mmCIF file with all atom_site columns, C-alpha atoms in Angstrom:
data_model
loop_
_atom_site.group_PDB
_atom_site.id
_atom_site.type_symbol
_atom_site.label_atom_id
_atom_site.label_alt_id
_atom_site.label_comp_id
_atom_site.label_asym_id
_atom_site.label_entity_id
_atom_site.label_seq_id
_atom_site.pdbx_PDB_ins_code
_atom_site.Cartn_x
_atom_site.Cartn_y
_atom_site.Cartn_z
_atom_site.occupancy
_atom_site.B_iso_or_equiv
_atom_site.pdbx_formal_charge
_atom_site.auth_seq_id
_atom_site.auth_comp_id
_atom_site.auth_asym_id
_atom_site.auth_atom_id
_atom_site.pdbx_PDB_model_num
ATOM 1   C CA . UNK A 1 1   ? -31.984 1.287  -11.018 1.00 0.00 ? 1   UNK A CA 1
ATOM 2   C CA . UNK A 1 2   ? -32.836 2.825  -14.361 1.00 0.00 ? 2   UNK A CA 1
ATOM 3   C CA . UNK A 1 3   ? -29.876 2.415  -16.736 1.00 0.00 ? 3   UNK A CA 1
ATOM 4   C CA . UNK A 1 4   ? -30.841 5.707  -18.400 1.00 0.00 ? 4   UNK A CA 1
ATOM 5   C CA . UNK A 1 5   ? -29.098 7.369  -15.461 1.00 0.00 ? 5   UNK A CA 1
ATOM 6   C CA . UNK A 1 6   ? -25.865 6.875  -17.410 1.00 0.00 ? 6   UNK A CA 1
ATOM 7   C CA . UNK A 1 7   ? -27.329 8.858  -20.318 1.00 0.00 ? 7   UNK A CA 1
ATOM 8   C CA . UNK A 1 8   ? -27.300 11.969 -18.134 1.00 0.00 ? 8   UNK A CA 1
ATOM 9   C CA . UNK A 1 9   ? -24.432 14.417 -18.442 1.00 0.00 ? 9   UNK A CA 1
ATOM 10  C CA . UNK A 1 10  ? -21.476 13.299 -16.305 1.00 0.00 ? 10  UNK A CA 1
ATOM 11  C CA . UNK A 1 11  ? -21.677 16.483 -14.245 1.00 0.00 ? 11  UNK A CA 1
ATOM 12  C CA . UNK A 1 12  ? -25.277 15.701 -13.255 1.00 0.00 ? 12  UNK A CA 1
ATOM 13  C CA . UNK A 1 13  ? -24.485 12.041 -12.540 1.00 0.00 ? 13  UNK A CA 1
ATOM 14  C CA . UNK A 1 14  ? -21.616 13.067 -10.274 1.00 0.00 ? 14  UNK A CA 1
ATOM 15  C CA . UNK A 1 15  ? -23.729 15.716 -8.544  1.00 0.00 ? 15  UNK A CA 1
ATOM 16  C CA . UNK A 1 16  ? -26.312 13.068 -7.644  1.00 0.00 ? 16  UNK A CA 1
ATOM 17  C CA . UNK A 1 17  ? -23.693 10.497 -6.649  1.00 0.00 ? 17  UNK A CA 1
ATOM 18  C CA . UNK A 1 18  ? -21.772 12.996 -4.504  1.00 0.00 ? 18  UNK A CA 1
ATOM 19  C CA . UNK A 1 19  ? -24.955 14.151 -2.777  1.00 0.00 ? 19  UNK A CA 1
ATOM 20  C CA . UNK A 1 20  ? -25.914 10.562 -1.930  1.00 0.00 ? 20  UNK A CA 1
ATOM 21  C CA . UNK A 1 21  ? -22.379 9.709  -0.756  1.00 0.00 ? 21  UNK A CA 1
ATOM 22  C CA . UNK A 1 22  ? -22.310 12.757 1.517   1.00 0.00 ? 22  UNK A CA 1
ATOM 23  C CA . UNK A 1 23  ? -25.714 12.183 3.130   1.00 0.00 ? 23  UNK A CA 1
ATOM 24  C CA . UNK A 1 24  ? -25.216 8.425  3.581   1.00 0.00 ? 24  UNK A CA 1
ATOM 25  C CA . UNK A 1 25  ? -21.694 8.967  4.970   1.00 0.00 ? 25  UNK A CA 1
ATOM 26  C CA . UNK A 1 26  ? -22.899 11.553 7.478   1.00 0.00 ? 26  UNK A CA 1
ATOM 27  C CA . UNK A 1 27  ? -26.045 9.757  8.613   1.00 0.00 ? 27  UNK A CA 1
ATOM 28  C CA . UNK A 1 28  ? -25.853 6.068  7.786   1.00 0.00 ? 28  UNK A CA 1
ATOM 29  C CA . UNK A 1 29  ? -28.588 4.404  5.749   1.00 0.00 ? 29  UNK A CA 1
ATOM 30  C CA . UNK A 1 30  ? -31.310 4.517  8.393   1.00 0.00 ? 30  UNK A CA 1
ATOM 31  C CA . UNK A 1 31  ? -31.099 8.233  9.146   1.00 0.00 ? 31  UNK A CA 1
ATOM 32  C CA . UNK A 1 32  ? -30.261 9.444  5.630   1.00 0.00 ? 32  UNK A CA 1
ATOM 33  C CA . UNK A 1 33  ? -32.994 11.610 4.144   1.00 0.00 ? 33  UNK A CA 1
ATOM 34  C CA . UNK A 1 34  ? -33.804 11.585 0.438   1.00 0.00 ? 34  UNK A CA 1
ATOM 35  C CA . UNK A 1 35  ? -35.076 15.167 0.925   1.00 0.00 ? 35  UNK A CA 1
ATOM 36  C CA . UNK A 1 36  ? -31.564 16.145 2.001   1.00 0.00 ? 36  UNK A CA 1
ATOM 37  C CA . UNK A 1 37  ? -30.016 14.226 -0.913  1.00 0.00 ? 37  UNK A CA 1
ATOM 38  C CA . UNK A 1 38  ? -32.149 15.977 -3.548  1.00 0.00 ? 38  UNK A CA 1
ATOM 39  C CA . UNK A 1 39  ? -31.525 19.351 -1.892  1.00 0.00 ? 39  UNK A CA 1
ATOM 40  C CA . UNK A 1 40  ? -27.776 18.697 -1.942  1.00 0.00 ? 40  UNK A CA 1
ATOM 41  C CA . UNK A 1 41  ? -27.909 17.516 -5.578  1.00 0.00 ? 41  UNK A CA 1
ATOM 42  C CA . UNK A 1 42  ? -30.172 20.353 -6.731  1.00 0.00 ? 42  UNK A CA 1
ATOM 43  C CA . UNK A 1 43  ? -32.716 18.006 -8.338  1.00 0.00 ? 43  UNK A CA 1
ATOM 44  C CA . UNK A 1 44  ? -36.336 17.021 -7.789  1.00 0.00 ? 44  UNK A CA 1
ATOM 45  C CA . UNK A 1 45  ? -37.345 14.038 -5.688  1.00 0.00 ? 45  UNK A CA 1
ATOM 46  C CA . UNK A 1 46  ? -39.265 12.706 -8.660  1.00 0.00 ? 46  UNK A CA 1
ATOM 47  C CA . UNK A 1 47  ? -36.079 12.641 -10.738 1.00 0.00 ? 47  UNK A CA 1
ATOM 48  C CA . UNK A 1 48  ? -34.192 10.787 -8.014  1.00 0.00 ? 48  UNK A CA 1
ATOM 49  C CA . UNK A 1 49  ? -36.863 8.109  -7.774  1.00 0.00 ? 49  UNK A CA 1
ATOM 50  C CA . UNK A 1 50  ? -37.184 7.939  -11.557 1.00 0.00 ? 50  UNK A CA 1
ATOM 51  C CA . UNK A 1 51  ? -33.616 6.646  -11.696 1.00 0.00 ? 51  UNK A CA 1
ATOM 52  C CA . UNK A 1 52  ? -33.302 4.769  -8.399  1.00 0.00 ? 52  UNK A CA 1
ATOM 53  C CA . UNK A 1 53  ? -36.882 3.733  -7.454  1.00 0.00 ? 53  UNK A CA 1
ATOM 54  C CA . UNK A 1 54  ? -36.217 3.976  -3.686  1.00 0.00 ? 54  UNK A CA 1
ATOM 55  C CA . UNK A 1 55  ? -33.719 5.043  -1.042  1.00 0.00 ? 55  UNK A CA 1
ATOM 56  C CA . UNK A 1 56  ? -32.555 1.419  -0.883  1.00 0.00 ? 56  UNK A CA 1
ATOM 57  C CA . UNK A 1 57  ? -32.037 1.361  -4.648  1.00 0.00 ? 57  UNK A CA 1
ATOM 58  C CA . UNK A 1 58  ? -29.940 4.513  -4.419  1.00 0.00 ? 58  UNK A CA 1
ATOM 59  C CA . UNK A 1 59  ? -27.876 3.152  -1.518  1.00 0.00 ? 59  UNK A CA 1
ATOM 60  C CA . UNK A 1 60  ? -27.223 -0.132 -3.359  1.00 0.00 ? 60  UNK A CA 1
ATOM 61  C CA . UNK A 1 61  ? -26.181 1.793  -6.474  1.00 0.00 ? 61  UNK A CA 1
ATOM 62  C CA . UNK A 1 62  ? -23.733 4.150  -4.739  1.00 0.00 ? 62  UNK A CA 1
ATOM 63  C CA . UNK A 1 63  ? -22.263 1.262  -2.744  1.00 0.00 ? 63  UNK A CA 1
ATOM 64  C CA . UNK A 1 64  ? -21.656 -0.814 -5.875  1.00 0.00 ? 64  UNK A CA 1
ATOM 65  C CA . UNK A 1 65  ? -20.368 2.241  -7.773  1.00 0.00 ? 65  UNK A CA 1
ATOM 66  C CA . UNK A 1 66  ? -18.000 3.148  -4.924  1.00 0.00 ? 66  UNK A CA 1
ATOM 67  C CA . UNK A 1 67  ? -16.525 -0.342 -4.634  1.00 0.00 ? 67  UNK A CA 1
ATOM 68  C CA . UNK A 1 68  ? -15.992 -0.595 -8.397  1.00 0.00 ? 68  UNK A CA 1
ATOM 69  C CA . UNK A 1 69  ? -14.502 2.900  -8.651  1.00 0.00 ? 69  UNK A CA 1
ATOM 70  C CA . UNK A 1 70  ? -12.189 2.382  -5.676  1.00 0.00 ? 70  UNK A CA 1
ATOM 71  C CA . UNK A 1 71  ? -10.933 -0.998 -6.926  1.00 0.00 ? 71  UNK A CA 1
ATOM 72  C CA . UNK A 1 72  ? -10.269 0.475  -10.377 1.00 0.00 ? 72  UNK A CA 1
ATOM 73  C CA . UNK A 1 73  ? -8.229  3.337  -8.906  1.00 0.00 ? 73  UNK A CA 1
ATOM 74  C CA . UNK A 1 74  ? -6.341  1.054  -6.503  1.00 0.00 ? 74  UNK A CA 1
ATOM 75  C CA . UNK A 1 75  ? -5.573  -1.455 -9.243  1.00 0.00 ? 75  UNK A CA 1
ATOM 76  C CA . UNK A 1 76  ? -4.008  1.213  -11.435 1.00 0.00 ? 76  UNK A CA 1
ATOM 77  C CA . UNK A 1 77  ? -2.298  3.130  -8.613  1.00 0.00 ? 77  UNK A CA 1
ATOM 78  C CA . UNK A 1 78  ? -0.769  0.345  -6.513  1.00 0.00 ? 78  UNK A CA 1
ATOM 79  C CA . UNK A 1 79  ? 2.142   -1.517 -8.078  1.00 0.00 ? 79  UNK A CA 1
ATOM 80  C CA . UNK A 1 80  ? 1.853   -5.315 -8.133  1.00 0.00 ? 80  UNK A CA 1
ATOM 81  C CA . UNK A 1 81  ? 5.650   -5.449 -7.811  1.00 0.00 ? 81  UNK A CA 1
ATOM 82  C CA . UNK A 1 82  ? 5.859   -3.251 -4.697  1.00 0.00 ? 82  UNK A CA 1
ATOM 83  C CA . UNK A 1 83  ? 6.780   -5.135 -1.503  1.00 0.00 ? 83  UNK A CA 1
ATOM 84  C CA . UNK A 1 84  ? 7.807   -2.333 0.865   1.00 0.00 ? 84  UNK A CA 1
ATOM 85  C CA . UNK A 1 85  ? 5.180   -2.170 3.627   1.00 0.00 ? 85  UNK A CA 1
ATOM 86  C CA . UNK A 1 86  ? 4.996   1.604  3.989   1.00 0.00 ? 86  UNK A CA 1
ATOM 87  C CA . UNK A 1 87  ? 5.325   2.245  0.255   1.00 0.00 ? 87  UNK A CA 1
ATOM 88  C CA . UNK A 1 88  ? 2.322   -0.034 -0.334  1.00 0.00 ? 88  UNK A CA 1
ATOM 89  C CA . UNK A 1 89  ? 0.321   1.910  2.267   1.00 0.00 ? 89  UNK A CA 1
ATOM 90  C CA . UNK A 1 90  ? 1.384   5.186  0.663   1.00 0.00 ? 90  UNK A CA 1
ATOM 91  C CA . UNK A 1 91  ? 0.355   3.999  -2.810  1.00 0.00 ? 91  UNK A CA 1
ATOM 92  C CA . UNK A 1 92  ? -3.032  2.974  -1.397  1.00 0.00 ? 92  UNK A CA 1
ATOM 93  C CA . UNK A 1 93  ? -3.433  6.414  0.212   1.00 0.00 ? 93  UNK A CA 1
ATOM 94  C CA . UNK A 1 94  ? -2.420  8.143  -3.025  1.00 0.00 ? 94  UNK A CA 1
ATOM 95  C CA . UNK A 1 95  ? -5.012  6.095  -4.935  1.00 0.00 ? 95  UNK A CA 1
ATOM 96  C CA . UNK A 1 96  ? -7.652  7.023  -2.377  1.00 0.00 ? 96  UNK A CA 1
ATOM 97  C CA . UNK A 1 97  ? -6.622  10.666 -2.793  1.00 0.00 ? 97  UNK A CA 1
ATOM 98  C CA . UNK A 1 98  ? -7.285  10.437 -6.542  1.00 0.00 ? 98  UNK A CA 1
ATOM 99  C CA . UNK A 1 99  ? -10.740 8.990  -5.814  1.00 0.00 ? 99  UNK A CA 1
ATOM 100 C CA . UNK A 1 100 ? -11.545 11.791 -3.367  1.00 0.00 ? 100 UNK A CA 1
ATOM 101 C CA . UNK A 1 101 ? -10.620 14.491 -5.881  1.00 0.00 ? 101 UNK A CA 1
ATOM 102 C CA . UNK A 1 102 ? -13.698 13.439 -7.872  1.00 0.00 ? 102 UNK A CA 1
ATOM 103 C CA . UNK A 1 103 ? -15.820 12.033 -5.041  1.00 0.00 ? 103 UNK A CA 1
ATOM 104 C CA . UNK A 1 104 ? -14.818 13.731 -1.749  1.00 0.00 ? 104 UNK A CA 1
ATOM 105 C CA . UNK A 1 105 ? -17.155 11.605 0.405   1.00 0.00 ? 105 UNK A CA 1
ATOM 106 C CA . UNK A 1 106 ? -16.587 8.205  -1.246  1.00 0.00 ? 106 UNK A CA 1
ATOM 107 C CA . UNK A 1 107 ? -13.977 6.872  1.184   1.00 0.00 ? 107 UNK A CA 1
ATOM 108 C CA . UNK A 1 108 ? -15.903 8.372  4.116   1.00 0.00 ? 108 UNK A CA 1
ATOM 109 C CA . UNK A 1 109 ? -19.036 6.582  2.856   1.00 0.00 ? 109 UNK A CA 1
ATOM 110 C CA . UNK A 1 110 ? -17.220 3.255  2.456   1.00 0.00 ? 110 UNK A CA 1
ATOM 111 C CA . UNK A 1 111 ? -15.708 3.579  5.925   1.00 0.00 ? 111 UNK A CA 1
ATOM 112 C CA . UNK A 1 112 ? -19.096 4.387  7.453   1.00 0.00 ? 112 UNK A CA 1
ATOM 113 C CA . UNK A 1 113 ? -20.743 1.500  5.605   1.00 0.00 ? 113 UNK A CA 1
ATOM 114 C CA . UNK A 1 114 ? -18.508 -0.965 7.469   1.00 0.00 ? 114 UNK A CA 1
ATOM 115 C CA . UNK A 1 115 ? -20.584 -0.182 10.576  1.00 0.00 ? 115 UNK A CA 1
ATOM 116 C CA . UNK A 1 116 ? -23.977 -0.141 8.865   1.00 0.00 ? 116 UNK A CA 1
ATOM 117 C CA . UNK A 1 117 ? -26.569 -1.919 11.010  1.00 0.00 ? 117 UNK A CA 1
ATOM 118 C CA . UNK A 1 118 ? -29.811 -1.644 9.021   1.00 0.00 ? 118 UNK A CA 1
ATOM 119 C CA . UNK A 1 119 ? -30.591 -5.142 7.800   1.00 0.00 ? 119 UNK A CA 1
ATOM 120 C CA . UNK A 1 120 ? -32.116 -4.219 4.420   1.00 0.00 ? 120 UNK A CA 1
ATOM 121 C CA . UNK A 1 121 ? -29.022 -2.161 3.518   1.00 0.00 ? 121 UNK A CA 1
ATOM 122 C CA . UNK A 1 122 ? -26.744 -4.998 4.632   1.00 0.00 ? 122 UNK A CA 1
ATOM 123 C CA . UNK A 1 123 ? -28.672 -7.610 2.650   1.00 0.00 ? 123 UNK A CA 1
ATOM 124 C CA . UNK A 1 124 ? -28.707 -5.418 -0.470  1.00 0.00 ? 124 UNK A CA 1
ATOM 125 C CA . UNK A 1 125 ? -24.912 -4.949 -0.397  1.00 0.00 ? 125 UNK A CA 1
ATOM 126 C CA . UNK A 1 126 ? -23.906 -8.315 1.079   1.00 0.00 ? 126 UNK A CA 1
ATOM 127 C CA . UNK A 1 127 ? -22.319 -9.747 -2.088  1.00 0.00 ? 127 UNK A CA 1
ATOM 128 C CA . UNK A 1 128 ? -20.062 -6.694 -2.516  1.00 0.00 ? 128 UNK A CA 1
ATOM 129 C CA . UNK A 1 129 ? -18.953 -6.257 1.101   1.00 0.00 ? 129 UNK A CA 1
ATOM 130 C CA . UNK A 1 130 ? -15.923 -8.551 0.917   1.00 0.00 ? 130 UNK A CA 1
ATOM 131 C CA . UNK A 1 131 ? -14.448 -7.105 -2.305  1.00 0.00 ? 131 UNK A CA 1
ATOM 132 C CA . UNK A 1 132 ? -12.466 -4.161 -0.892  1.00 0.00 ? 132 UNK A CA 1
ATOM 133 C CA . UNK A 1 133 ? -11.280 -5.894 2.321   1.00 0.00 ? 133 UNK A CA 1
ATOM 134 C CA . UNK A 1 134 ? -10.008 -8.795 0.186   1.00 0.00 ? 134 UNK A CA 1
ATOM 135 C CA . UNK A 1 135 ? -8.265  -6.391 -2.196  1.00 0.00 ? 135 UNK A CA 1
ATOM 136 C CA . UNK A 1 136 ? -6.445  -4.645 0.661   1.00 0.00 ? 136 UNK A CA 1
ATOM 137 C CA . UNK A 1 137 ? -5.560  -7.970 2.295   1.00 0.00 ? 137 UNK A CA 1
ATOM 138 C CA . UNK A 1 138 ? -4.090  -9.387 -0.917  1.00 0.00 ? 138 UNK A CA 1
ATOM 139 C CA . UNK A 1 139 ? -2.091  -6.198 -1.541  1.00 0.00 ? 139 UNK A CA 1
ATOM 140 C CA . UNK A 1 140 ? -0.617  -6.241 1.972   1.00 0.00 ? 140 UNK A CA 1
ATOM 141 C CA . UNK A 1 141 ? 0.224   -9.961 1.739   1.00 0.00 ? 141 UNK A CA 1
ATOM 142 C CA . UNK A 1 142 ? 3.028   -8.899 -0.628  1.00 0.00 ? 142 UNK A CA 1
ATOM 143 C CA . UNK A 1 143 ? 4.591   -6.690 2.039   1.00 0.00 ? 143 UNK A CA 1
ATOM 144 C CA . UNK A 1 144 ? 8.075   -7.643 3.256   1.00 0.00 ? 144 UNK A CA 1
ATOM 145 C CA . UNK A 1 145 ? 8.180   -7.643 7.079   1.00 0.00 ? 145 UNK A CA 1
ATOM 146 C CA . UNK A 1 146 ? 11.915  -8.232 7.427   1.00 0.00 ? 146 UNK A CA 1
ATOM 147 C CA . UNK A 1 147 ? 12.683  -4.539 7.966   1.00 0.00 ? 147 UNK A CA 1
ATOM 148 C CA . UNK A 1 148 ? 10.579  -4.270 11.124  1.00 0.00 ? 148 UNK A CA 1
ATOM 149 C CA . UNK A 1 149 ? 12.098  -4.171 14.586  1.00 0.00 ? 149 UNK A CA 1
ATOM 150 C CA . UNK A 1 150 ? 11.621  -7.205 16.814  1.00 0.00 ? 150 UNK A CA 1
ATOM 151 C CA . UNK A 1 151 ? 8.279   -7.250 18.530  1.00 0.00 ? 151 UNK A CA 1
ATOM 152 C CA . UNK A 1 152 ? 6.337   -5.266 15.910  1.00 0.00 ? 152 UNK A CA 1
ATOM 153 C CA . UNK A 1 153 ? 2.859   -6.793 15.593  1.00 0.00 ? 153 UNK A CA 1
ATOM 154 C CA . UNK A 1 154 ? 2.011   -6.161 11.930  1.00 0.00 ? 154 UNK A CA 1
ATOM 155 C CA . UNK A 1 155 ? -1.774  -6.823 12.176  1.00 0.00 ? 155 UNK A CA 1
ATOM 156 C CA . UNK A 1 156 ? -1.938  -4.350 15.089  1.00 0.00 ? 156 UNK A CA 1
ATOM 157 C CA . UNK A 1 157 ? 0.143   -1.850 13.102  1.00 0.00 ? 157 UNK A CA 1
ATOM 158 C CA . UNK A 1 158 ? -2.336  -2.117 10.212  1.00 0.00 ? 158 UNK A CA 1
ATOM 159 C CA . UNK A 1 159 ? -5.198  -1.544 12.662  1.00 0.00 ? 159 UNK A CA 1
ATOM 160 C CA . UNK A 1 160 ? -3.384  1.495  14.059  1.00 0.00 ? 160 UNK A CA 1
ATOM 161 C CA . UNK A 1 161 ? -3.013  2.922  10.538  1.00 0.00 ? 161 UNK A CA 1
ATOM 162 C CA . UNK A 1 162 ? -6.701  2.237  9.834   1.00 0.00 ? 162 UNK A CA 1
ATOM 163 C CA . UNK A 1 163 ? -7.824  3.940  13.070  1.00 0.00 ? 163 UNK A CA 1
ATOM 164 C CA . UNK A 1 164 ? -5.567  6.931  12.401  1.00 0.00 ? 164 UNK A CA 1
ATOM 165 C CA . UNK A 1 165 ? -6.867  7.257  8.836   1.00 0.00 ? 165 UNK A CA 1
ATOM 166 C CA . UNK A 1 166 ? -10.528 6.968  9.876   1.00 0.00 ? 166 UNK A CA 1
ATOM 167 C CA . UNK A 1 167 ? -10.029 9.317  12.822  1.00 0.00 ? 167 UNK A CA 1
ATOM 168 C CA . UNK A 1 168 ? -8.380  12.035 10.746  1.00 0.00 ? 168 UNK A CA 1
ATOM 169 C CA . UNK A 1 169 ? -11.120 11.820 8.149   1.00 0.00 ? 169 UNK A CA 1
ATOM 170 C CA . UNK A 1 170 ? -13.962 11.884 10.682  1.00 0.00 ? 170 UNK A CA 1
ATOM 171 C CA . UNK A 1 171 ? -12.377 14.838 12.485  1.00 0.00 ? 171 UNK A CA 1
ATOM 172 C CA . UNK A 1 172 ? -12.025 16.887 9.300   1.00 0.00 ? 172 UNK A CA 1
ATOM 173 C CA . UNK A 1 173 ? -15.543 16.104 8.076   1.00 0.00 ? 173 UNK A CA 1
ATOM 174 C CA . UNK A 1 174 ? -16.955 16.934 11.535  1.00 0.00 ? 174 UNK A CA 1
ATOM 175 C CA . UNK A 1 175 ? -15.454 20.425 11.512  1.00 0.00 ? 175 UNK A CA 1
ATOM 176 C CA . UNK A 1 176 ? -16.186 20.823 7.776   1.00 0.00 ? 176 UNK A CA 1
ATOM 177 C CA . UNK A 1 177 ? -12.528 21.379 6.905   1.00 0.00 ? 177 UNK A CA 1
ATOM 178 C CA . UNK A 1 178 ? -11.946 18.218 4.855   1.00 0.00 ? 178 UNK A CA 1
ATOM 179 C CA . UNK A 1 179 ? -9.740  18.635 1.798   1.00 0.00 ? 179 UNK A CA 1
ATOM 180 C CA . UNK A 1 180 ? -8.327  15.487 0.136   1.00 0.00 ? 180 UNK A CA 1
ATOM 181 C CA . UNK A 1 181 ? -4.777  16.838 -0.322  1.00 0.00 ? 181 UNK A CA 1
ATOM 182 C CA . UNK A 1 182 ? -4.536  18.077 3.271   1.00 0.00 ? 182 UNK A CA 1
ATOM 183 C CA . UNK A 1 183 ? -5.895  14.754 4.569   1.00 0.00 ? 183 UNK A CA 1
ATOM 184 C CA . UNK A 1 184 ? -3.279  12.865 2.518   1.00 0.00 ? 184 UNK A CA 1
ATOM 185 C CA . UNK A 1 185 ? -0.452  15.137 3.749   1.00 0.00 ? 185 UNK A CA 1
ATOM 186 C CA . UNK A 1 186 ? -1.518  14.640 7.380   1.00 0.00 ? 186 UNK A CA 1
ATOM 187 C CA . UNK A 1 187 ? -1.767  10.892 6.905   1.00 0.00 ? 187 UNK A CA 1
ATOM 188 C CA . UNK A 1 188 ? 1.667   10.850 5.289   1.00 0.00 ? 188 UNK A CA 1
ATOM 189 C CA . UNK A 1 189 ? 3.157   12.513 8.393   1.00 0.00 ? 189 UNK A CA 1
ATOM 190 C CA . UNK A 1 190 ? 1.711   9.787  10.606  1.00 0.00 ? 190 UNK A CA 1
ATOM 191 C CA . UNK A 1 191 ? 3.042   7.087  8.268   1.00 0.00 ? 191 UNK A CA 1
ATOM 192 C CA . UNK A 1 192 ? 6.550   8.596  8.388   1.00 0.00 ? 192 UNK A CA 1
ATOM 193 C CA . UNK A 1 193 ? 6.389   8.676  12.188  1.00 0.00 ? 193 UNK A CA 1
ATOM 194 C CA . UNK A 1 194 ? 5.184   5.053  12.369  1.00 0.00 ? 194 UNK A CA 1
ATOM 195 C CA . UNK A 1 195 ? 7.898   3.951  9.954   1.00 0.00 ? 195 UNK A CA 1
ATOM 196 C CA . UNK A 1 196 ? 10.565  5.599  12.138  1.00 0.00 ? 196 UNK A CA 1
ATOM 197 C CA . UNK A 1 197 ? 9.137   3.897  15.227  1.00 0.00 ? 197 UNK A CA 1
ATOM 198 C CA . UNK A 1 198 ? 8.771   0.399  13.785  1.00 0.00 ? 198 UNK A CA 1
ATOM 199 C CA . UNK A 1 199 ? 11.566  -0.081 11.240  1.00 0.00 ? 199 UNK A CA 1
ATOM 200 C CA . UNK A 1 200 ? 15.230  -0.911 11.877  1.00 0.00 ? 200 UNK A CA 1
#
């Protein structure tokens, strides 16, 4: 990419980033259209390619930017001293909420990218793909499991939380009603219910 992109006004940078995040999240790399991205961003196609050379260059940039931005927000929002399982999850969700206030489609894009199947997009982002999963895994390794009822399978519980989170997000984006605060409040209700079901 052309480093002069960062010389643009922040508002214009974010408009381009948000447009790319939205279109890639909704369509995946293979079906994403640069025509749709420039229309969404309100810029010319020539300007897009001036900064990112190609669709692949743009995808690689927004993937790298998203991982870095998410890790930064998580690192400042999730306490390294916290060991309560559900409090850790809540702090992660609150950090994601802060991200989505600036970039509404960023988490949706990162979730969708886990299932990306176009080889050139996978190769281009391969080195960065383990960063966020490792961050989440290390954070949850601190969690104290002693408060769970007998028989609670913690890895399955984490999967259940992940599926619930992804499902809520996909549902809200599908009916075009997604709002970060409402998504967080809904997720919080599910977390409270799961805590009541699994903890002593």
